[in-house]
PDB file of C-alpha atoms in Angstrom:
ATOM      1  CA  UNK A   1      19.515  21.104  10.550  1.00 41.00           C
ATOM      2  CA  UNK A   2      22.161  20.531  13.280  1.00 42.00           C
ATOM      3  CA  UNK A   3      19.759  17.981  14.861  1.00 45.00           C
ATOM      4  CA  UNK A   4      19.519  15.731  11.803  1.00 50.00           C
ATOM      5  CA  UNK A   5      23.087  15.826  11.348  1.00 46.00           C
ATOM      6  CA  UNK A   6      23.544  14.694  15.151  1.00 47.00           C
ATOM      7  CA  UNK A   7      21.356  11.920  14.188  1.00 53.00           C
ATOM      8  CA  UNK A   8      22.263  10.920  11.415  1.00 54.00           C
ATOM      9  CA  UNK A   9      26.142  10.403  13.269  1.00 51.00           C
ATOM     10  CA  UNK A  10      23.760   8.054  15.726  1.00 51.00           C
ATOM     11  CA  UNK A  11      22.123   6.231  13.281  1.00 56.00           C
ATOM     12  CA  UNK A  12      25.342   5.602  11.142  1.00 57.00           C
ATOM     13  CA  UNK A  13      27.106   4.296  14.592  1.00 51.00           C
ATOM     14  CA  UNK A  14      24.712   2.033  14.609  1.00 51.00           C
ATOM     15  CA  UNK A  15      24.662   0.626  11.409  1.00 54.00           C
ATOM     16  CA  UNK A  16      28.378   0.285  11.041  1.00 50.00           C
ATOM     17  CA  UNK A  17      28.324  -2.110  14.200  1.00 43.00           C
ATOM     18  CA  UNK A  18      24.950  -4.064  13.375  1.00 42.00           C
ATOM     19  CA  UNK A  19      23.792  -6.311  10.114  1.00 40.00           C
ATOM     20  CA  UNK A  20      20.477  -5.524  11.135  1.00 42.00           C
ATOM     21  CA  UNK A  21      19.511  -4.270   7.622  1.00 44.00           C
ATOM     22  CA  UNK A  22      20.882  -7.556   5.830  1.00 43.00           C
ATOM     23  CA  UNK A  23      18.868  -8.885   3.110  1.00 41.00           C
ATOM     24  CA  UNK A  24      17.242 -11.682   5.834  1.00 39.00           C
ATOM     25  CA  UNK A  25      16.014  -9.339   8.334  1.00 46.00           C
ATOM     26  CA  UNK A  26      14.439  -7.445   5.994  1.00 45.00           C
ATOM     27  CA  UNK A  27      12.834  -9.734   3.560  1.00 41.00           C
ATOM     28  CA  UNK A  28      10.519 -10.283   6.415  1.00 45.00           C
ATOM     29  CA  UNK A  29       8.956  -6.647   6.956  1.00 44.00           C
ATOM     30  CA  UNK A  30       8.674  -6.671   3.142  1.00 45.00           C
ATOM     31  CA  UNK A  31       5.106  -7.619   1.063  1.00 48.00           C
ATOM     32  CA  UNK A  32       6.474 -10.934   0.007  1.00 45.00           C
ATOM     33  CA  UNK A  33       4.388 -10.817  -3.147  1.00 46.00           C
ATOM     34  CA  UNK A  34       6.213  -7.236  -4.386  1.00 50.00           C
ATOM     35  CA  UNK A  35       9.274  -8.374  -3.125  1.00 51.00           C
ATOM     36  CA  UNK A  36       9.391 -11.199  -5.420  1.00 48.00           C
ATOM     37  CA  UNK A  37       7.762  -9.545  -8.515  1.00 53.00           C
ATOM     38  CA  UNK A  38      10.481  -6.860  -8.291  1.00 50.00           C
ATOM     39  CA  UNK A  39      13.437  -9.107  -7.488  1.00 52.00           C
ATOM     40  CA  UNK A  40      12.111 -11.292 -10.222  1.00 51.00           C
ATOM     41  CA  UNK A  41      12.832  -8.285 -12.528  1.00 50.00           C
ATOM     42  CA  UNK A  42      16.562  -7.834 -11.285  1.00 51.00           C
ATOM     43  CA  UNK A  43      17.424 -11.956 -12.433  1.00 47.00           C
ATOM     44  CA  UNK A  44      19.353 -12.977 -15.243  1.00 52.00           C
ATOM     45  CA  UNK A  45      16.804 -13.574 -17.080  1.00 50.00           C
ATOM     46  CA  UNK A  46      15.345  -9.875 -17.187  1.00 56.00           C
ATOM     47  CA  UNK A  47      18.968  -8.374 -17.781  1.00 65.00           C
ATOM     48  CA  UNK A  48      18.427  -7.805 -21.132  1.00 73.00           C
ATOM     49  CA  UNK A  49      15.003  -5.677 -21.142  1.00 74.00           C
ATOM     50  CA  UNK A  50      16.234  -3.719 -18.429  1.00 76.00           C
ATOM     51  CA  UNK A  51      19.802  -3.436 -20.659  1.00 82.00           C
ATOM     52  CA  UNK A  52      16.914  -2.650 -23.929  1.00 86.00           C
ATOM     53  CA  UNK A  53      15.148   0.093 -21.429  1.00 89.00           C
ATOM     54  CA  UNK A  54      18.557   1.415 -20.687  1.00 89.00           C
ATOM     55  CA  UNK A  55      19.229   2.140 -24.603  1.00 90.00           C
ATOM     56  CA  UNK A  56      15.411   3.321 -25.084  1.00 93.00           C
ATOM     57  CA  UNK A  57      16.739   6.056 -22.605  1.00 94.00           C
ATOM     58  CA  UNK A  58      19.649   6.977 -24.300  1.00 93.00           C
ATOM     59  CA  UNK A  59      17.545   7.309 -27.693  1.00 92.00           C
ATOM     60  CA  UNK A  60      15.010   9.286 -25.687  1.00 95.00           C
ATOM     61  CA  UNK A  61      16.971  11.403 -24.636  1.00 95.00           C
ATOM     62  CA  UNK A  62      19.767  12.108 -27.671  1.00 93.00           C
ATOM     63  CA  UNK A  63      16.120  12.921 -29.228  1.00 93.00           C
ATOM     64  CA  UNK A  64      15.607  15.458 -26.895  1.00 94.00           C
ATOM     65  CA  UNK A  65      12.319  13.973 -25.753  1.00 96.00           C
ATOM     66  CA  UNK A  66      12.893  14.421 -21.716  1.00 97.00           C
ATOM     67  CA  UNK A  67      12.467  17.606 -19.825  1.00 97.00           C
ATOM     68  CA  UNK A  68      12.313  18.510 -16.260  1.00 97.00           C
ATOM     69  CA  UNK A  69       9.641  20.304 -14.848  1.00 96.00           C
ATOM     70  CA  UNK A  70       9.949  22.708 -12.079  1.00 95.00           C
ATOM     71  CA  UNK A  71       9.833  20.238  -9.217  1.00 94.00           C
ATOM     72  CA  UNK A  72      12.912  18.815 -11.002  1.00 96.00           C
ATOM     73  CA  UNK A  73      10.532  15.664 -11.974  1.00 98.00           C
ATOM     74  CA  UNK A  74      11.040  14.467 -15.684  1.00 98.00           C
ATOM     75  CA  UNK A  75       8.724  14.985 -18.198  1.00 97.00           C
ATOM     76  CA  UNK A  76       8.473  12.947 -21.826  1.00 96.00           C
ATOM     77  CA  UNK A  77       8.086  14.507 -24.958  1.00 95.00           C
ATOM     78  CA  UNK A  78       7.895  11.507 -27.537  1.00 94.00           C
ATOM     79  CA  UNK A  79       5.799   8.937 -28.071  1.00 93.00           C
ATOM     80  CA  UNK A  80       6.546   5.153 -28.581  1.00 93.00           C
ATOM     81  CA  UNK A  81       6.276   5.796 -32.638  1.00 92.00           C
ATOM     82  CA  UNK A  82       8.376   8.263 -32.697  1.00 91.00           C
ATOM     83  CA  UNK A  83      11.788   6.096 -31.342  1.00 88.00           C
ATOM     84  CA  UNK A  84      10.161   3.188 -33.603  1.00 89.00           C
ATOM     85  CA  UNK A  85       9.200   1.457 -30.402  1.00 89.00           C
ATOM     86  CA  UNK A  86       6.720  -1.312 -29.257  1.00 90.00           C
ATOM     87  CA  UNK A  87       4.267   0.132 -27.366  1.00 91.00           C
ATOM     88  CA  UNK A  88       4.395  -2.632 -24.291  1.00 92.00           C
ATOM     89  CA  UNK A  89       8.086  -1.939 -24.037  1.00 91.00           C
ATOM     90  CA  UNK A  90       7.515   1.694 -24.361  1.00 94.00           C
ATOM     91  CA  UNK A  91       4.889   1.700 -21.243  1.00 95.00           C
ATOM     92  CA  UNK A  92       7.255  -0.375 -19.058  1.00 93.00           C
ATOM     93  CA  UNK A  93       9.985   3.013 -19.951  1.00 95.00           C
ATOM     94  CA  UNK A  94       7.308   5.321 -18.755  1.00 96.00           C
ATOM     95  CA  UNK A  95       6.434   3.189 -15.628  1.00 94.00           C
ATOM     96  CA  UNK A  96       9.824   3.784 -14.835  1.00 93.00           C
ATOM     97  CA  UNK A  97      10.063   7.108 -15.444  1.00 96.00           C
ATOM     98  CA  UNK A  98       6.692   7.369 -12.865  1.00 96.00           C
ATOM     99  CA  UNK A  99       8.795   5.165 -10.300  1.00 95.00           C
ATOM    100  CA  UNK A 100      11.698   7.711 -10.879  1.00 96.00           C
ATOM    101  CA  UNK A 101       9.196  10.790 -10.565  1.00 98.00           C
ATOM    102  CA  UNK A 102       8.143   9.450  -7.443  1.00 98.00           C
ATOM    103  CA  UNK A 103      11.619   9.453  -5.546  1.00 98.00           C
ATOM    104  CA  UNK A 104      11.934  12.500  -6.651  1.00 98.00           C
ATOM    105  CA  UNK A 105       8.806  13.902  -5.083  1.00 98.00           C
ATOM    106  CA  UNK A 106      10.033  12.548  -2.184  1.00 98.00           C
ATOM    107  CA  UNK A 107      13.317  13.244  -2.036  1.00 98.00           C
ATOM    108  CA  UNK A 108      17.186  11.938  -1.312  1.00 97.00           C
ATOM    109  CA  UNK A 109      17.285  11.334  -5.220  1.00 98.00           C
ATOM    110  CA  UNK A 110      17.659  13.692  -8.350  1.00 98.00           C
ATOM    111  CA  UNK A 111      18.090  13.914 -12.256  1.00 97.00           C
ATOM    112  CA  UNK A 112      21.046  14.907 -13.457  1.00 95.00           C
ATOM    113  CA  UNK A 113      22.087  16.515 -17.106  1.00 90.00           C
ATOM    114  CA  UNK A 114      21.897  13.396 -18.844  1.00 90.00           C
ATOM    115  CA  UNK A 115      18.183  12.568 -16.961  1.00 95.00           C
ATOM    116  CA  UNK A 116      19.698   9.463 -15.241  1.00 95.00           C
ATOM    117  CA  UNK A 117      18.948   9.213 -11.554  1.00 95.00           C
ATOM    118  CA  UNK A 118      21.235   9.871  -8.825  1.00 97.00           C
ATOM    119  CA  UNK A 119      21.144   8.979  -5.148  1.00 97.00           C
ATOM    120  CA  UNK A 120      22.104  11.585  -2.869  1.00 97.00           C
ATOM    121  CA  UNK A 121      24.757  10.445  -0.359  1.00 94.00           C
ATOM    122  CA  UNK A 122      23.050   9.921   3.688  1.00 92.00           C
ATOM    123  CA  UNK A 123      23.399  12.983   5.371  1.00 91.00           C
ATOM    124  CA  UNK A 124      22.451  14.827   2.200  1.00 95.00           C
ATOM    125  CA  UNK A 125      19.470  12.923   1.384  1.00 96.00           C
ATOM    126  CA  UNK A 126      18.310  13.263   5.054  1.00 95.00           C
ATOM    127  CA  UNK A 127      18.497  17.123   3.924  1.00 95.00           C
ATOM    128  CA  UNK A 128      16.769  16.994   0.949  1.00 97.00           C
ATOM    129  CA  UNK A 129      13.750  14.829   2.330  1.00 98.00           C
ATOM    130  CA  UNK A 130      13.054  16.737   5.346  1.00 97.00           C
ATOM    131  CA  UNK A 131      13.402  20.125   3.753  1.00 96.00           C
ATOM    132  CA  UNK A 132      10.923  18.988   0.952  1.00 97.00           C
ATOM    133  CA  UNK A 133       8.827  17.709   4.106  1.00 97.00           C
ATOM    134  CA  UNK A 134       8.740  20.844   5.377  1.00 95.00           C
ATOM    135  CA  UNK A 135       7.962  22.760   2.438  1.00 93.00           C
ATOM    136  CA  UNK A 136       4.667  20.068   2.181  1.00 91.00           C
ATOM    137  CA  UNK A 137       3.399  20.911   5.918  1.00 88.00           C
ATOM    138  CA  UNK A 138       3.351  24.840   5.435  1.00 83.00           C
ATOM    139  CA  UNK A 139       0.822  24.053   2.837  1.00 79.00           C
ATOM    140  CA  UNK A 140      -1.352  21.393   4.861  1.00 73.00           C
ATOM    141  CA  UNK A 141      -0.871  23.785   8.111  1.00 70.00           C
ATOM    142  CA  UNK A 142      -3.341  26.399   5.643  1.00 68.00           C
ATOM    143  CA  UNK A 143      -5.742  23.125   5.539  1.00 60.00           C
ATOM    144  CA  UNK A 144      -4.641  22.777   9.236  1.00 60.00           C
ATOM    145  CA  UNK A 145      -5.421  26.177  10.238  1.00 61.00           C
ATOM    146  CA  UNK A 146      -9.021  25.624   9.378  1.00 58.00           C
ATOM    147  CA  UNK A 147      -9.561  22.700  11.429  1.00 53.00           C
ATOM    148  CA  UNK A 148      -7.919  23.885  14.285  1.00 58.00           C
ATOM    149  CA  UNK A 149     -10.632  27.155  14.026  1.00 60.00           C
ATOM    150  CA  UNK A 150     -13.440  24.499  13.067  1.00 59.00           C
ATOM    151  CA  UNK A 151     -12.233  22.497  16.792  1.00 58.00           C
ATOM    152  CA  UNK A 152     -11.935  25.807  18.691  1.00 59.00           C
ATOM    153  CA  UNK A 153     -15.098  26.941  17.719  1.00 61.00           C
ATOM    154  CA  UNK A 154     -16.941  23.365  19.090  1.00 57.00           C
ATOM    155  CA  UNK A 155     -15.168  23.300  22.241  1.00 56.00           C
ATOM    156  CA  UNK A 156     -16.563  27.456  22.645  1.00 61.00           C
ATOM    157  CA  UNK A 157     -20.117  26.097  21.738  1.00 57.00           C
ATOM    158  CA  UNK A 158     -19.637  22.946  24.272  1.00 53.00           C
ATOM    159  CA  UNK A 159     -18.569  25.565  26.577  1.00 55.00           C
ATOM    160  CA  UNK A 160     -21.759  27.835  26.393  1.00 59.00           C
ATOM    161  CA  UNK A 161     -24.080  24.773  26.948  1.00 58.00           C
ATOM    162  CA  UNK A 162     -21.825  23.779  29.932  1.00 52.00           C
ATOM    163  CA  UNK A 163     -21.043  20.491  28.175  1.00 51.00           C
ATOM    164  CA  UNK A 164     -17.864  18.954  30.037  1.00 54.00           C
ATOM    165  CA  UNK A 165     -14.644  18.458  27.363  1.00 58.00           C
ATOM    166  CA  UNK A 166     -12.477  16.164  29.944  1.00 75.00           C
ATOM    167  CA  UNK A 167     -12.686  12.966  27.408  1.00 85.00           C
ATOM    168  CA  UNK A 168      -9.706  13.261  25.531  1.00 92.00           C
ATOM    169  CA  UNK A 169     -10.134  13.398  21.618  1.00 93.00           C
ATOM    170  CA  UNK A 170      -9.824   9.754  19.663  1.00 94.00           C
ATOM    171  CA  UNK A 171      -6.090   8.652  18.224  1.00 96.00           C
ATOM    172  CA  UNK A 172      -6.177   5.840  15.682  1.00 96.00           C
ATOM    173  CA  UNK A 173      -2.343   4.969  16.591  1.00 97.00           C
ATOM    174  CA  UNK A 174      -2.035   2.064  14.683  1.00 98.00           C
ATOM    175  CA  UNK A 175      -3.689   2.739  11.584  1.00 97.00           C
ATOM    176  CA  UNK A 176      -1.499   6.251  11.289  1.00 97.00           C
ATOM    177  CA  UNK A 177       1.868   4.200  11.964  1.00 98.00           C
ATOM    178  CA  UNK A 178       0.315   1.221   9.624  1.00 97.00           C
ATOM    179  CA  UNK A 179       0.399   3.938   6.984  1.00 97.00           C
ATOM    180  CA  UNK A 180       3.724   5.633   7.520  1.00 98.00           C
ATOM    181  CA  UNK A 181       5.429   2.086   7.604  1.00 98.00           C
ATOM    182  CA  UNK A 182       3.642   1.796   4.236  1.00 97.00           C
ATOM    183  CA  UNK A 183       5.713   5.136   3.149  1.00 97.00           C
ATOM    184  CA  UNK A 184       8.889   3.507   3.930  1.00 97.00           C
ATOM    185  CA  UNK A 185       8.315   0.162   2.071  1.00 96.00           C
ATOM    186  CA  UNK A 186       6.932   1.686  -0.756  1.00 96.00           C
ATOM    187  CA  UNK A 187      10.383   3.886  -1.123  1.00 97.00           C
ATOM    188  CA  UNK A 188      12.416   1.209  -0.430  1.00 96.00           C
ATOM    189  CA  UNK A 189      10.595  -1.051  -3.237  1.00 94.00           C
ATOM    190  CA  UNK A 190      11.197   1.312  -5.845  1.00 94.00           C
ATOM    191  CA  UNK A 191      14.592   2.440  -5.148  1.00 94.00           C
ATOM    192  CA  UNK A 192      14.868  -1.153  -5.273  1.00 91.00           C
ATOM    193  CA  UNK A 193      13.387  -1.376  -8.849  1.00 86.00           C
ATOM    194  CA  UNK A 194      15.084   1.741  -9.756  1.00 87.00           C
ATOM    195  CA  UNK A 195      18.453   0.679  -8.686  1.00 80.00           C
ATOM    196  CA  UNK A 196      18.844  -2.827  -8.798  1.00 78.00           C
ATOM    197  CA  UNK A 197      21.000  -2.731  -5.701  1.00 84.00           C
ATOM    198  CA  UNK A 198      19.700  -3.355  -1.994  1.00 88.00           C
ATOM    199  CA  UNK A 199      22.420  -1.871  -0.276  1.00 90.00           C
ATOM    200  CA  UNK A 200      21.746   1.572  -2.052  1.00 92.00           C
ATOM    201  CA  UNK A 201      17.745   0.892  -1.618  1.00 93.00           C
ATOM    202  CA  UNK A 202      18.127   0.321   2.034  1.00 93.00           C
ATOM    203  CA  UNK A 203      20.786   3.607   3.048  1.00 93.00           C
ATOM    204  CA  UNK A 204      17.691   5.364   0.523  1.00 95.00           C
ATOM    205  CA  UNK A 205      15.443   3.534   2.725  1.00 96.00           C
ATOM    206  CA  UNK A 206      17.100   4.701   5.660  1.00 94.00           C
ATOM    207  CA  UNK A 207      17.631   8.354   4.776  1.00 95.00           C
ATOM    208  CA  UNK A 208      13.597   9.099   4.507  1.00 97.00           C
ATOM    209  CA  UNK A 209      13.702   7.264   7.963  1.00 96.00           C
ATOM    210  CA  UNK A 210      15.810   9.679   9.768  1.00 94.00           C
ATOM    211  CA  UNK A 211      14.335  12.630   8.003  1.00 95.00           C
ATOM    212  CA  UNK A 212      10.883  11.911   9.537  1.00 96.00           C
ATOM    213  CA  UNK A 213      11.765  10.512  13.447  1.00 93.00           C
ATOM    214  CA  UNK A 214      14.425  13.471  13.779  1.00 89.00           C
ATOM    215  CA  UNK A 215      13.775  16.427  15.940  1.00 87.00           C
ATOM    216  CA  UNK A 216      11.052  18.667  14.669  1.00 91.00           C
ATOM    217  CA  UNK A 217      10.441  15.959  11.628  1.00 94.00           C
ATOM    218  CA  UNK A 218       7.296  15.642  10.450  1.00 96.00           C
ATOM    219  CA  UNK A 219       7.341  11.939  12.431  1.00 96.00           C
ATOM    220  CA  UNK A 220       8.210  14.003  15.879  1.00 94.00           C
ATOM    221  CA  UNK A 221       4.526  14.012  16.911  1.00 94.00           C
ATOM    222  CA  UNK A 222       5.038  16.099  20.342  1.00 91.00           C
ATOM    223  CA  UNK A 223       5.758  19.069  18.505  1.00 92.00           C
ATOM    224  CA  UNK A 224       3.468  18.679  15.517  1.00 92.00           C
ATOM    225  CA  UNK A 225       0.248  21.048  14.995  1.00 88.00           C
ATOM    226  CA  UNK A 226      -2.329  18.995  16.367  1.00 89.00           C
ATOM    227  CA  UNK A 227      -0.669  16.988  19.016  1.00 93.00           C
ATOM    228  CA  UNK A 228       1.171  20.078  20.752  1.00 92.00           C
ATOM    229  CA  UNK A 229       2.286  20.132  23.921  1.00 94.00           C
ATOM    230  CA  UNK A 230       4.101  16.943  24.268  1.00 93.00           C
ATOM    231  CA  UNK A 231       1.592  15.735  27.168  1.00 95.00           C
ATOM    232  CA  UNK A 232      -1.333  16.558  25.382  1.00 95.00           C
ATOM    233  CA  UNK A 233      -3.577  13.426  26.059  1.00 95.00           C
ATOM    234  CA  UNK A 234      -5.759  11.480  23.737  1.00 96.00           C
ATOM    235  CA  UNK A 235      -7.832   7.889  23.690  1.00 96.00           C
ATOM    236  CA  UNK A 236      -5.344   5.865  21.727  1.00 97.00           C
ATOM    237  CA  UNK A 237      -6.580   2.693  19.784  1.00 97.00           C
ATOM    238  CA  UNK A 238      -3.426   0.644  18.859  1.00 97.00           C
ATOM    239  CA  UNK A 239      -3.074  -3.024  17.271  1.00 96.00           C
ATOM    240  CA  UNK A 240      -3.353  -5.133  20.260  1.00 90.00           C
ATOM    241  CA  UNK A 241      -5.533  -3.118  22.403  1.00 86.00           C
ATOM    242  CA  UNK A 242      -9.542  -4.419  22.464  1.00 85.00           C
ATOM    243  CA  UNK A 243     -10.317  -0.739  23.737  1.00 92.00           C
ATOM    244  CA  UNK A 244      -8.526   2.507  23.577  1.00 95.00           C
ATOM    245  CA  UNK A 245      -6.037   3.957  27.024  1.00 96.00           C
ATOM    246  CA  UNK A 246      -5.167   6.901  27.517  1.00 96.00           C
ATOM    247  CA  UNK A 247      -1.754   8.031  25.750  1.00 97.00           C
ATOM    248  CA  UNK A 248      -0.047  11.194  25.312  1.00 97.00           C
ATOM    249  CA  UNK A 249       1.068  12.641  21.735  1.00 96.00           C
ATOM    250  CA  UNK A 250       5.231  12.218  23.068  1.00 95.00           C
ATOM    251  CA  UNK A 251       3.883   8.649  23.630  1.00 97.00           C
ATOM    252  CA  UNK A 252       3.206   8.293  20.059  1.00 98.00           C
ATOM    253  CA  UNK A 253       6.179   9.190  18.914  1.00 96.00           C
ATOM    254  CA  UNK A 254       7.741   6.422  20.607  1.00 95.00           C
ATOM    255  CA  UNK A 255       5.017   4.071  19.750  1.00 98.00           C
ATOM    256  CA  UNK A 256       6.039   5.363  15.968  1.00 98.00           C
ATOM    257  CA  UNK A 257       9.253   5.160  16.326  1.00 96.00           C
ATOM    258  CA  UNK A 258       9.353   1.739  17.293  1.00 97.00           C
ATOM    259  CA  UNK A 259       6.810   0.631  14.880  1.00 98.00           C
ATOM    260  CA  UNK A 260       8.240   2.080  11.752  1.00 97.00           C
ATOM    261  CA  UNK A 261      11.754   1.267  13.249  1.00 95.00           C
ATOM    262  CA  UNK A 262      11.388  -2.097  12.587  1.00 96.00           C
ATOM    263  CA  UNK A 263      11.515  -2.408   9.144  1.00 95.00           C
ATOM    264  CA  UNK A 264      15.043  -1.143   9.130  1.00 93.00           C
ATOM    265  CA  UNK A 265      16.420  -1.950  12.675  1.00 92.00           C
ATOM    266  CA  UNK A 266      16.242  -4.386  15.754  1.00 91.00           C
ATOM    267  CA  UNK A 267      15.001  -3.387  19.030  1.00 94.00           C
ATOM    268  CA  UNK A 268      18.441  -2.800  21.013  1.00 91.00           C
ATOM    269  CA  UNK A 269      19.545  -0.932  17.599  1.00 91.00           C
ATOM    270  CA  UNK A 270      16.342   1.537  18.458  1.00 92.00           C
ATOM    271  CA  UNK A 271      16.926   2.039  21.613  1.00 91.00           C
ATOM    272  CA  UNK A 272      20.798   2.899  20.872  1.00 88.00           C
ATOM    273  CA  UNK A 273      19.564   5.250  18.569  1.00 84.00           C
ATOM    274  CA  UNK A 274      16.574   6.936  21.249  1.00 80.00           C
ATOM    275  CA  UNK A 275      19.421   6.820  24.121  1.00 79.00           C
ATOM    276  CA  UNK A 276      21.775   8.449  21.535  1.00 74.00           C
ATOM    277  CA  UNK A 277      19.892  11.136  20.356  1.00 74.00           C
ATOM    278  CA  UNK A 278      18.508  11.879  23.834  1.00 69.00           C
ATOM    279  CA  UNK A 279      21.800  12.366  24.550  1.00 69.00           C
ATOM    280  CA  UNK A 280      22.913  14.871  21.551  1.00 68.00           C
ATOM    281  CA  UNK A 281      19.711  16.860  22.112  1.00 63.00           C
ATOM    282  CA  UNK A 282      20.335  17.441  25.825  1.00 65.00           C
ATOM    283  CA  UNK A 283      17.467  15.243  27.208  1.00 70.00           C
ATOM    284  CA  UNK A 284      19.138  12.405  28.756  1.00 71.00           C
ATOM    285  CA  UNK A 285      18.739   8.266  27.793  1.00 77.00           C
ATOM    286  CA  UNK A 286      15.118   7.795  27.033  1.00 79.00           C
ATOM    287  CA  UNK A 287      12.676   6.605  30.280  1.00 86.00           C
ATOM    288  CA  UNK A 288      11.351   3.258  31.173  1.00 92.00           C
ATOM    289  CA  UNK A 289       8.193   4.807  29.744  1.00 94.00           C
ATOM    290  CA  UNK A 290       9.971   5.862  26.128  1.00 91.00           C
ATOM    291  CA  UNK A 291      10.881   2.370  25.743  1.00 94.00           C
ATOM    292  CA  UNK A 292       7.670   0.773  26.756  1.00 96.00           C
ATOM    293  CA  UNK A 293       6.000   2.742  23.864  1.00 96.00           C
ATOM    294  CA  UNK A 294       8.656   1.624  21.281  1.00 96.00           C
ATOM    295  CA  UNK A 295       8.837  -1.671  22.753  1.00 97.00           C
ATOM    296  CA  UNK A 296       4.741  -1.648  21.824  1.00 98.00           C
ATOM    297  CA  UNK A 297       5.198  -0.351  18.418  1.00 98.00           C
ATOM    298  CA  UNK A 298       8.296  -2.397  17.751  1.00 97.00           C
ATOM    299  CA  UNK A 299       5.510  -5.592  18.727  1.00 97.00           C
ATOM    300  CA  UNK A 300       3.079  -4.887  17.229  1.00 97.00           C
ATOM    301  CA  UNK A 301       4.755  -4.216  13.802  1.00 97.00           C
ATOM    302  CA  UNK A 302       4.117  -7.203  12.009  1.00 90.00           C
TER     303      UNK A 302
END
C-alpha cells in the first residue's frame, strides 16, 4: 500500500496547482445527455423531491425497514404501502438506494449507522477501492487459471505439428480502455446524483482513478496475469490505427493511462504525475516512448 500512498501525494500535488478538474474541462469528457438529465435533478426546481426522498429515508429507516447485507450494501425491508407512499416516488427511493449500492460495490464510499452514505476521504478511498479490486481478481484469476491452461495447451498442440507461434496474440486496445473510461464516468455520474456536489464527485472520481493506474493496480497492465512480463508483445488495434502494430503490454499501460487520464486531467498534468511516480518507485522520469503511448491514448480519448 506504500505505493498508492506515494501516488496519491503525486496526484494531490498536482491537483492543488492545476484547475484541470473544473466543471468546464470536464463537462466535455462527460455523455452530455446524462450530464444534463442528472444536473437537471440537482436545480431548484427538483429541491423539493430530493428534500421529500430525504424524509422517505428517515421514515424508512425509524421503521426499521433498511439492513445491510454482508458486503455492507443496503437492503429494504418495506414496501411503498407500508410508509403510505406513492409508488412512483417510492421507485425513484429505491433507484437511489441501487445508485448507492453501486458505490458501494465499488468502493471509496460506505453506510453508516443511520444508512446515509459517506465518502471516504482520498487516500482512504484509494484504499478501500483497490483492496476491494483485489479481492475481485483472486476470484477471476480461478476463471483466469483456466484459460491460461486452455492457451498452454494450444501452443503444446501447435508445437507437435511444428506450427510456428511468432505472430503475437490480438489486443483490442481501444475497446478495453473505451470500457474502463466508461467505469470512471459511470462513478463519477452517480456520486454526482448521489451527492449533489461536483467537487466531492470528482476527488470520488479521482480516488477509483488512482486505485486502478497505481503500481500493481488492476489498471498496471505489465504486471497483470495475461500481459506478464512487461515486454510481452501483442498486435494492438487502437482508435486511429486502420491495422494493428506491434505493442508491448507496458505500452498499454501508458496508452491507458493516458486515455482514461483524460477525463480527469490535462496532458502536462499526466505526465507530472508518470514523471512523479517514476520517480517515487525508483524508475526514473518516464521515456520518450512512455509518453508517446499516453500522448496516443490521451488523443485518441474523445
Amino acid at each position: 500500500m506504500k505505493r498508492i500512498v506515494l501516488i496519491l501525494l503525486v496526484i494531490s500535488l498536482m491537483l492543488s496547482i492545476s484547475p484541470v478538474t473544473s466543471a468546464s474541462n470536464l463537462i466535455e469528457e462527460v455523455d452530455l445527455v446524462k450530464e444534463a438529465a442528472i444536473i437537471s435533478d440537482l436545480t431548484d426546481e427538483h429541491k423539493h423531491e430530493n428534500e421529500l426522498l430525504k424524509r422517505i429515508h428517515t421514515e424508512v429507516v425509524n421503521r426499521n425497514g433498511l439492513s445491510l447485507n454482508e458486503n455492507g450494501q443496503m437492503e429494504i425491508n418495506v414496501t411503498a404501502e407500508d410508509v403510505s407512499l406513492d409508488k412512483e416516488i417510492f421507485d425513484k427511493y429505491l433507484l437511489k438506494i441501487e445508485r448507492s449500492n453501486y458505490l458501494v460495490s465499488v468502493g471509496g464510499v460506505y453506510f453508516d449507522n443511520n444508512f446515509e452514505l459517506v465518502f471516504l476521504p482520498l487516500e482512504e478511498a484509494v484504499n478501500d477501492i483497490y483492496t476491494k479490486d483485489m479481492e475481485k481478481q483472486k476470484l477471476n484469476n480461478i476463471l483466469n487459471e483456466d484459460v491460461q491452461r486452455e492457451s498452454s495447451l494450444r501452443e503444446e498442440i501447435f508445437a507437435k505439428n511444428l506450427i510456428p507461434l511468432n505472430i503475437p496474440p490480438d489486443l483490442f486496445a481501444y475497446q478495453i480502455v473505451k470500457a474502463n473510461k466508461q467505469e470512471i464516468q459511470d462513478y463519477y455520474l452517480v456520486a454526482l446524483y448521489i451527492e449533489g456536489n461536483r467537487p466531492q464527485a470528482l476527488l470520488a472520481t479521482t480516488a477509483l482513478w488512482i486505485s486502478r493506474i497505481t503500481n500493481q493496480g488492476i489498471w498496471d497492465y505489465k504486471v497483470q496475469p495475461g500481459y506478464t512480463p512487461h515486454d510481452k508483445k501483442w498486435m494492438a488495434y487502437t482508435r486511429s490505427s486502420q491495422y494493428p502494430s506491434t505493442r508491448t503490454s507496458e505500452w498499454f499501460g501508458n496508452y491507458n493511462y493516458g486515455f482514461t487520464g483524460r477525463f480527469l486531467f490535462s496532458l502536462s498534468i499526466l505526465y507530472a504525475g508518470g514523471d512523479g511516480a517514476g520517480i517515487m518507485w525508483g524508475n526514473g522520469f518516464d521515456s520518450v516512448e512512455d509518453k508517446a503511448a499516453i500522448k496516443m491514448g490521451y488523443d485518441e480519448s474523445y
